Coordinates of C-alpha atoms in Angstrom, one line a residue:
X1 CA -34.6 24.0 9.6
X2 CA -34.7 21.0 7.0
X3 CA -31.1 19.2 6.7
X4 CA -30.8 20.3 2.8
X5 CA -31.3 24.3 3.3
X6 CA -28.2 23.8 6.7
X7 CA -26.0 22.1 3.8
X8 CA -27.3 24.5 1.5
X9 CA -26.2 27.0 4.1
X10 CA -22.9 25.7 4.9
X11 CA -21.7 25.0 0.9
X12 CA -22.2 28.8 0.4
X13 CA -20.4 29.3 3.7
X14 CA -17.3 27.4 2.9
X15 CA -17.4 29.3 -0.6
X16 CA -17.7 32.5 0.5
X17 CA -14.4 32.3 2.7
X18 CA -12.2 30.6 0.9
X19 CA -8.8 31.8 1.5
X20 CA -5.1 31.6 1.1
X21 CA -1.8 31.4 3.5
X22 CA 0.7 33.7 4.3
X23 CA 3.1 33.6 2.0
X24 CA 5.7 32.8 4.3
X25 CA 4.3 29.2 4.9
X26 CA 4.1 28.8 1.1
X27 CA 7.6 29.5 0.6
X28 CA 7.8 27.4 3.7
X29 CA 6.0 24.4 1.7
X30 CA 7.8 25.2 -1.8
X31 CA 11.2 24.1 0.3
X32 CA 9.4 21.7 2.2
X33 CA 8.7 20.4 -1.2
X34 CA 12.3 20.5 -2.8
X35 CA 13.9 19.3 0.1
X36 CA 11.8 16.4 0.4
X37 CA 11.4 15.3 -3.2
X38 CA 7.3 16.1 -3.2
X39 CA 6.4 16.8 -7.2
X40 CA 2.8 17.8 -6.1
X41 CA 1.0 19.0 -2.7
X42 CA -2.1 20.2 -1.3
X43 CA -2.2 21.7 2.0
X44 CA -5.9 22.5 3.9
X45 CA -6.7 24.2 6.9
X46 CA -10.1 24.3 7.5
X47 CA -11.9 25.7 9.6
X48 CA -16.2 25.7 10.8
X49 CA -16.5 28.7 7.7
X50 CA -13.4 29.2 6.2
X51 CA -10.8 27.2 4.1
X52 CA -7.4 27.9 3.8
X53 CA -5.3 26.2 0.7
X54 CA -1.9 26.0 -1.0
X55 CA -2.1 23.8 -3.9
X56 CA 1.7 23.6 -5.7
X57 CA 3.8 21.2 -8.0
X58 CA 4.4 19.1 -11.0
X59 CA 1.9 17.0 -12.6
X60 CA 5.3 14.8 -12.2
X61 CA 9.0 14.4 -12.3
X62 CA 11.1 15.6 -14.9
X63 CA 8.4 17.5 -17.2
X64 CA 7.0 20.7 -16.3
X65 CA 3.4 20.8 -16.1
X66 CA 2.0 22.0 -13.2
X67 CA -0.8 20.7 -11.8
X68 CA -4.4 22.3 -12.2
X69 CA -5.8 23.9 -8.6
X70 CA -8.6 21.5 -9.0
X71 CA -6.3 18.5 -9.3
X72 CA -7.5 15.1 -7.8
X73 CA -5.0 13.4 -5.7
X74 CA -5.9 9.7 -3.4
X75 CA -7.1 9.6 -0.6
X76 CA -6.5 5.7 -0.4
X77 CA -7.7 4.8 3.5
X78 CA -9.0 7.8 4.1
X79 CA -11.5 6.8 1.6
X80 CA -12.9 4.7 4.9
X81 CA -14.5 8.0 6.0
X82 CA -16.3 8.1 3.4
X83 CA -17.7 4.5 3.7
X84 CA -18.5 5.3 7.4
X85 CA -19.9 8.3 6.4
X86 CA -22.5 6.5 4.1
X87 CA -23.1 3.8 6.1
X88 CA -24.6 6.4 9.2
X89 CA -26.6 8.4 6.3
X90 CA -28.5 4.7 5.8
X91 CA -28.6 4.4 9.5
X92 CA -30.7 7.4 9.7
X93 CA -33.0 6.7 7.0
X94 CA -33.6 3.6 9.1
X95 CA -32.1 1.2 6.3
X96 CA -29.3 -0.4 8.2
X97 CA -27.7 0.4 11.5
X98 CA -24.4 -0.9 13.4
X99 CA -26.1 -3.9 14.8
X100 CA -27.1 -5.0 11.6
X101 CA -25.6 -8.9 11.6
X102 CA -23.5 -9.7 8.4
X103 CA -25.4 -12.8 8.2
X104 CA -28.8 -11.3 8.4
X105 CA -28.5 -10.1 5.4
X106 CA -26.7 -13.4 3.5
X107 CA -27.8 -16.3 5.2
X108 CA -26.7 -18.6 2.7
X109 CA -23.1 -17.9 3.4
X110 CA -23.1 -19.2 7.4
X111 CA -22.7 -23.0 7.0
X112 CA -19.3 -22.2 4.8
X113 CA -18.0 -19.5 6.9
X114 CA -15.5 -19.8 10.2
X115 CA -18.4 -20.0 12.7
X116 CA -15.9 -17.3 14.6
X117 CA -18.1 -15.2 12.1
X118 CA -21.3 -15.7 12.8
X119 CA -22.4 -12.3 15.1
X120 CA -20.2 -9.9 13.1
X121 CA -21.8 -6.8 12.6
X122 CA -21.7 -4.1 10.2
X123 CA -20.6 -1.2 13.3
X124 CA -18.0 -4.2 14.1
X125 CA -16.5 -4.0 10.2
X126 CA -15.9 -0.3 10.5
X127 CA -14.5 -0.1 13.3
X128 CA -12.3 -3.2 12.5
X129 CA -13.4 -5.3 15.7
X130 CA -15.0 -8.4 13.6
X131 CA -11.4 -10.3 13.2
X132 CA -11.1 -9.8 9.2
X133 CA -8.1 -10.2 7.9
X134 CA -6.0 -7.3 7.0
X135 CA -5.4 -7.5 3.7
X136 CA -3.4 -4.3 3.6
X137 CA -0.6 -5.4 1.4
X138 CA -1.0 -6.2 -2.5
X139 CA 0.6 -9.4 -2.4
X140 CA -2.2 -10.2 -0.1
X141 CA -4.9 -9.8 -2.8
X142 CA -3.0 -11.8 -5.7
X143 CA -5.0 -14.7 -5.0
X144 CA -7.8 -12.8 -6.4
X145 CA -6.9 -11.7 -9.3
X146 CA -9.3 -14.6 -11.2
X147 CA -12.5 -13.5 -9.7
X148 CA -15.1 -12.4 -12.3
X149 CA -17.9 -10.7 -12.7
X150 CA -19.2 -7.4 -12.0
X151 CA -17.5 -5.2 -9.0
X152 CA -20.8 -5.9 -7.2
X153 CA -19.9 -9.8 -7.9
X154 CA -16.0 -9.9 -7.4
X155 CA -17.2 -7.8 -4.0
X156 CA -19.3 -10.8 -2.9
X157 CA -16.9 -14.0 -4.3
X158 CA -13.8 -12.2 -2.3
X159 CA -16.1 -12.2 0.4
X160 CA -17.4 -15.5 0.5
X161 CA -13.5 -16.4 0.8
X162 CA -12.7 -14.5 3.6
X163 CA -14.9 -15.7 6.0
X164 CA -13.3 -19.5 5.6
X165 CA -10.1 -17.7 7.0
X166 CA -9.2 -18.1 10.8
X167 CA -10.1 -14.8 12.2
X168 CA -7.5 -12.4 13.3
X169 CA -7.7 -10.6 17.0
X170 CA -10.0 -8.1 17.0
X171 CA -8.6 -4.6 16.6
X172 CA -6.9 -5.6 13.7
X173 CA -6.7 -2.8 11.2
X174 CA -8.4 -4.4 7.8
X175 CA -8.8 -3.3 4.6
X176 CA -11.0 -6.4 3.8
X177 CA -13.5 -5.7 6.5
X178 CA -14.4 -2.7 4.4
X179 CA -15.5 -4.5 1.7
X180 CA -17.7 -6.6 3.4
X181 CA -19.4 -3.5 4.8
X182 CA -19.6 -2.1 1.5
X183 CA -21.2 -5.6 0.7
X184 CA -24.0 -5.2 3.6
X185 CA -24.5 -1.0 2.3
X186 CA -25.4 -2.7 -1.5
X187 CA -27.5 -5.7 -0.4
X188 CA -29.8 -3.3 2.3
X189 CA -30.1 -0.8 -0.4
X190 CA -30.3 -3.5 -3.2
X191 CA -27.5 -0.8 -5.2
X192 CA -24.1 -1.1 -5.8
X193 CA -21.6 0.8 -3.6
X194 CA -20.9 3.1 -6.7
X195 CA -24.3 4.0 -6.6
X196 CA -24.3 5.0 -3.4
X197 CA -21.1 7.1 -3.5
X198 CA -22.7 8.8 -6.5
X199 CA -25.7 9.4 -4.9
X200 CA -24.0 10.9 -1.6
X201 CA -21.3 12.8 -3.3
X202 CA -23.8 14.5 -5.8
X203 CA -26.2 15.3 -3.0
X204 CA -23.0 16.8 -1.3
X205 CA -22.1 18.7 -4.9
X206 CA -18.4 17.0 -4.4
X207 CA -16.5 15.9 -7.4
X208 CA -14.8 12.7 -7.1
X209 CA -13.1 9.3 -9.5
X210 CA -12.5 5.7 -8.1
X211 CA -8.9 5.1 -8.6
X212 CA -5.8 6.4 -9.4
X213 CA -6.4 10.1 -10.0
X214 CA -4.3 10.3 -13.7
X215 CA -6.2 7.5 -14.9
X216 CA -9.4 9.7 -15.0
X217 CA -7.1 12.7 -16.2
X218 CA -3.5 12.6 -17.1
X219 CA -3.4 16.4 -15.8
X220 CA -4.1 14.8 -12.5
X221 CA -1.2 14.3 -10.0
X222 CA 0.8 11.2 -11.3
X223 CA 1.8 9.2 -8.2
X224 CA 5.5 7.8 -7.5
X225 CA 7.8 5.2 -5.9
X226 CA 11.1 5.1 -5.1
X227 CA 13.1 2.7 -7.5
X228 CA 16.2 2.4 -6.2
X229 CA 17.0 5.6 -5.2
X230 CA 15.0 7.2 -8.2
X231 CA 12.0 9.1 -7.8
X232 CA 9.4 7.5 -10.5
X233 CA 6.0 8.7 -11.9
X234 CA 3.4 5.9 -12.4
X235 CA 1.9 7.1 -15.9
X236 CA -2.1 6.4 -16.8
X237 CA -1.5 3.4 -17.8
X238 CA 0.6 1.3 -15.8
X239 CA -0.5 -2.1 -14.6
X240 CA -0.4 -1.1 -10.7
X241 CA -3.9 -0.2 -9.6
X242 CA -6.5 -1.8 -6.6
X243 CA -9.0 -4.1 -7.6
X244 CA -12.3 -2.4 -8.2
X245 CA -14.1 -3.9 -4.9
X246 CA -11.7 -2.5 -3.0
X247 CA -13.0 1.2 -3.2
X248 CA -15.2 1.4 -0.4
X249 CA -11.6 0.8 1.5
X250 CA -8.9 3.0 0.0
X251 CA -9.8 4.0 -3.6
X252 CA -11.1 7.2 -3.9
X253 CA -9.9 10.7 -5.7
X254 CA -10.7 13.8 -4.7
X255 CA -9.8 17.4 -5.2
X256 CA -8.5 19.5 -2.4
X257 CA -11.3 22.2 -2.4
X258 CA -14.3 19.2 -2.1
X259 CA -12.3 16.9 0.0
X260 CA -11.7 19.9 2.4
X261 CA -15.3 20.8 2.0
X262 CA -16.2 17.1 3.5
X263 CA -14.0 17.3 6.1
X264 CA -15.4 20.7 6.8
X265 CA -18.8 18.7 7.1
X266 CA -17.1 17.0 10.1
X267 CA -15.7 20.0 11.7
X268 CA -18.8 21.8 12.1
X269 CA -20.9 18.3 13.9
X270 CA -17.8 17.8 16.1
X271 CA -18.7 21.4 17.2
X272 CA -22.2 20.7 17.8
X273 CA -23.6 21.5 14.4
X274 CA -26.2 19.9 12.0
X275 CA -25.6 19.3 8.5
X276 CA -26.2 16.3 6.0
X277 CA -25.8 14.5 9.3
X278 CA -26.9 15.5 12.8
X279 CA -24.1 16.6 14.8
X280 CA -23.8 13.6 17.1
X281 CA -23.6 11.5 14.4
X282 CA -20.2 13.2 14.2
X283 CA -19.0 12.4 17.2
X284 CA -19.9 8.8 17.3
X285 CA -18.0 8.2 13.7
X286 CA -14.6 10.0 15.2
X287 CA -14.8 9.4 19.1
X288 CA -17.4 6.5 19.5
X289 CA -14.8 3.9 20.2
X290 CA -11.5 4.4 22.2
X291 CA -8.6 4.0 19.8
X292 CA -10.5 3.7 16.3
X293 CA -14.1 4.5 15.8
X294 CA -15.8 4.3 12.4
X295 CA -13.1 5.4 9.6
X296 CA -11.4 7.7 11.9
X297 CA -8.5 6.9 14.6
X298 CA -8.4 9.1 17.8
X299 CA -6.2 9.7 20.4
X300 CA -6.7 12.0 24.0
X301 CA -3.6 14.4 24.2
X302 CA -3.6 17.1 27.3
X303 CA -7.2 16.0 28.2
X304 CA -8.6 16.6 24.5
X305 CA -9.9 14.8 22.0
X306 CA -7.8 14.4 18.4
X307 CA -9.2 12.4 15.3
X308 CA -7.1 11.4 12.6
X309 CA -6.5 9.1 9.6
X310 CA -3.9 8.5 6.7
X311 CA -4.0 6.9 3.5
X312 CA -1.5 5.5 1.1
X313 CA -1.5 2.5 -1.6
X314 CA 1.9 3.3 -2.1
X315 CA 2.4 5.9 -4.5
X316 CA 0.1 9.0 -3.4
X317 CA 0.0 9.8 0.2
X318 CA -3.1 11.8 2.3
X319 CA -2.8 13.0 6.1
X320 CA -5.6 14.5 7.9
X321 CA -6.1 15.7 11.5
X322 CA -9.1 16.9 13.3
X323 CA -8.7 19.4 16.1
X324 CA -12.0 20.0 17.7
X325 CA -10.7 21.9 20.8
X326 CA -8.8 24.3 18.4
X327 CA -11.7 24.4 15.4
X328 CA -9.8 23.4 13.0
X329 CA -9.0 20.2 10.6
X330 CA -5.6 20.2 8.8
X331 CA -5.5 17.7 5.6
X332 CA -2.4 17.3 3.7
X333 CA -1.6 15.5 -0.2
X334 CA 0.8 14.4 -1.9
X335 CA 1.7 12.3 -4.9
X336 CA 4.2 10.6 -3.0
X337 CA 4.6 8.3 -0.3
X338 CA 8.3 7.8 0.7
X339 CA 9.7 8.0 4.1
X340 CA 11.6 11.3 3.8
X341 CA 7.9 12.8 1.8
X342 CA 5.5 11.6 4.7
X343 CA 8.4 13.4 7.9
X344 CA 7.8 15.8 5.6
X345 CA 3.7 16.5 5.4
X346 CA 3.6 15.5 9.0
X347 CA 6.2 18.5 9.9
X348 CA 4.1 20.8 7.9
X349 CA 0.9 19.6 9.8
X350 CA 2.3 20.4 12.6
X351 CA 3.5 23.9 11.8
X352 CA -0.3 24.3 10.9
X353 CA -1.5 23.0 14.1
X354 CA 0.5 24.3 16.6
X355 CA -0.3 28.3 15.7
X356 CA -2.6 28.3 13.1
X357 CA -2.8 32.2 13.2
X358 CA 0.5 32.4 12.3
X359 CA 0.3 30.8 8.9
X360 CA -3.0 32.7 7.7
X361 CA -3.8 36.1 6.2

């Protein structure tokens, strides 16, 4: 069967069993939700042909407006599955594959680089063993705030900068590293990364925004802080926001019903299925390295395999886990990211989790 008539099959699939909790657990969530100060949250099961979702909450604090069901909320690092995602779809077409050396493709950036640098590869970036720094903190990126240009340009100047750093160990969790794979996606392709999100997402039918979901739509989920003591909604247009080539890393929107969908993508080549990619390319992207693989951490608990990620620039937060052994994924959002918020989503994940046929009809 040709790969678009199985994702043919599997959108109508995931449409055709869309369901709802019991609504015990969304009275369990509505508390959940008070108690913990959460204005907004979306909460996913999915499973290989069904997806289960509770969508509840103010647009923000203090006014009333509830947000729409297809509200966007950020998925900030777990946009790196989405990179990763792209990144194998060129690596089946033959365009670029893990191997690919960074310096293959820009030559004219070795002699000014750390020679620590120089066999980097694009499977190393992703799975952030080339030693780039983290850059995971905003302060970090301040430094930056001159560079002009397009994104495509402001992409390749930050980069030129990073690879004069000392390298950090290898392991290190980096933000930065994602860019310069997004870097190596738009020079093999010869498009810009937004290109290739658009290009991936409309052949998947998924709606999406880069950035801060209110700034596409001030229905959207408004994210928060906490300042000092006060539970505060970052409106459309407030300065806060992460620099444009830092998408392919942490800046992506999504609503709960596509983003599910995606994940659902995942769930079904973890179990051995073809879709827009072949099932193994699945398993390589969540259990191909020990630890972290390509945009997906994993762990082995009582002999099975777990993959995970969470994302967070502060003032939306997204939690997802993939059960494999179990057949499920469960992905949580929120439009806020304090302490209390995040014991909070991680509490319901778990009471999802542990007996998922207790908290479905």
């Amino acid at each position: 069967m040709k790969k678009s008539a199985l994702l043919l099959l599997m959108l109508i699939s995931s449409f055709g069993f869309a369901q709802q909790f019991t609504e015990a657990f969304q009275s369990q969530v509505k508390k959940a939700q008070q108690a913990h100060q959460i204005p907004a949250i979306s909460v996913n099961l999915i499973t290989p042909d069904s997806i289960f979702s509770f969508i509840n909450g103010k647009v923000r604090t203090a006014k009333k407006a509830r947000i729409p069901q297809d509200a966007k909320f950020h998925l900030g690092s777990n946009s790196k599955a989405i990179t990763a995602f792209i990144a194998k779809h060129l690596s089946e077409q033959g365009i670029i594959n893990w191997d690919t050396r960074f310096f293959q493709l820009f030559p004219e950036l070795e002699n000014s680089s750390n020679p620590a640098y120089l066999d980097i590869t694009l499977g190393q970036l992703l799975s952030h063993n080339a030693g780039i720094n983290a850059y995971t903190k905003g302060a970090d990126l301040e430094k930056f705030n001159t560079l002009k240009g397009s994104t495509s340009e402001k992409r390749y100047a930050f980069t030129q900068e990073i690879l004069k750093e000392k390298p950090s160990d290898p392991g290190t969790y980096s933000n930065a590293g994602y860019v310069l794979a997004a870097l190596m996606l738009e020079k093999s392709t010869e498009k810009p990364f937004k290109t290739l999100l658009d290009e991936t997402m409309n052949a998947l039918d998924l709606d999406y925004f880069v950035g801060f979901p209110n700034k596409e739509n001030d229905t959207n989920p408004w994210g928060h802080i906490n300042s000092k003591g006060t539970l505060t909604a970052l409106g459309p247009d407030h300065e806060y926001k992460l620099p444009a080539y830092m998408s392919s890393a942490g800046d992506i929107a999504m609503n709960s019903q596509d983003y599910a969908r995606f994940l659902q993508l995942h769930l079904q080549g973890l179990l051995g299925k073809d879709n827009f990619l072949e099932a193994e390319v699945y398993q390589e992207l969540h259990f191909g390295l020990n630890n972290y693989a390509y945009g997906w951490g994993n762990i082995s608990k009582n002999g099975h395999q777990i993959s995970y990620h969470d994302g967070s620039a502060g003032t939306y937060y997204c939690h997802v886990v993939v059960f494999p052994h179990k057949e499920i994924a469960v992905a949580i959002m929120a439009n806020t990211a304090t302490k209390d918020a995040v014991n909070a989503i991680y509490t319901l994940q778990k009471s999802i989790s542990d007996n998922p046929e207790n908290v479905t009809e």
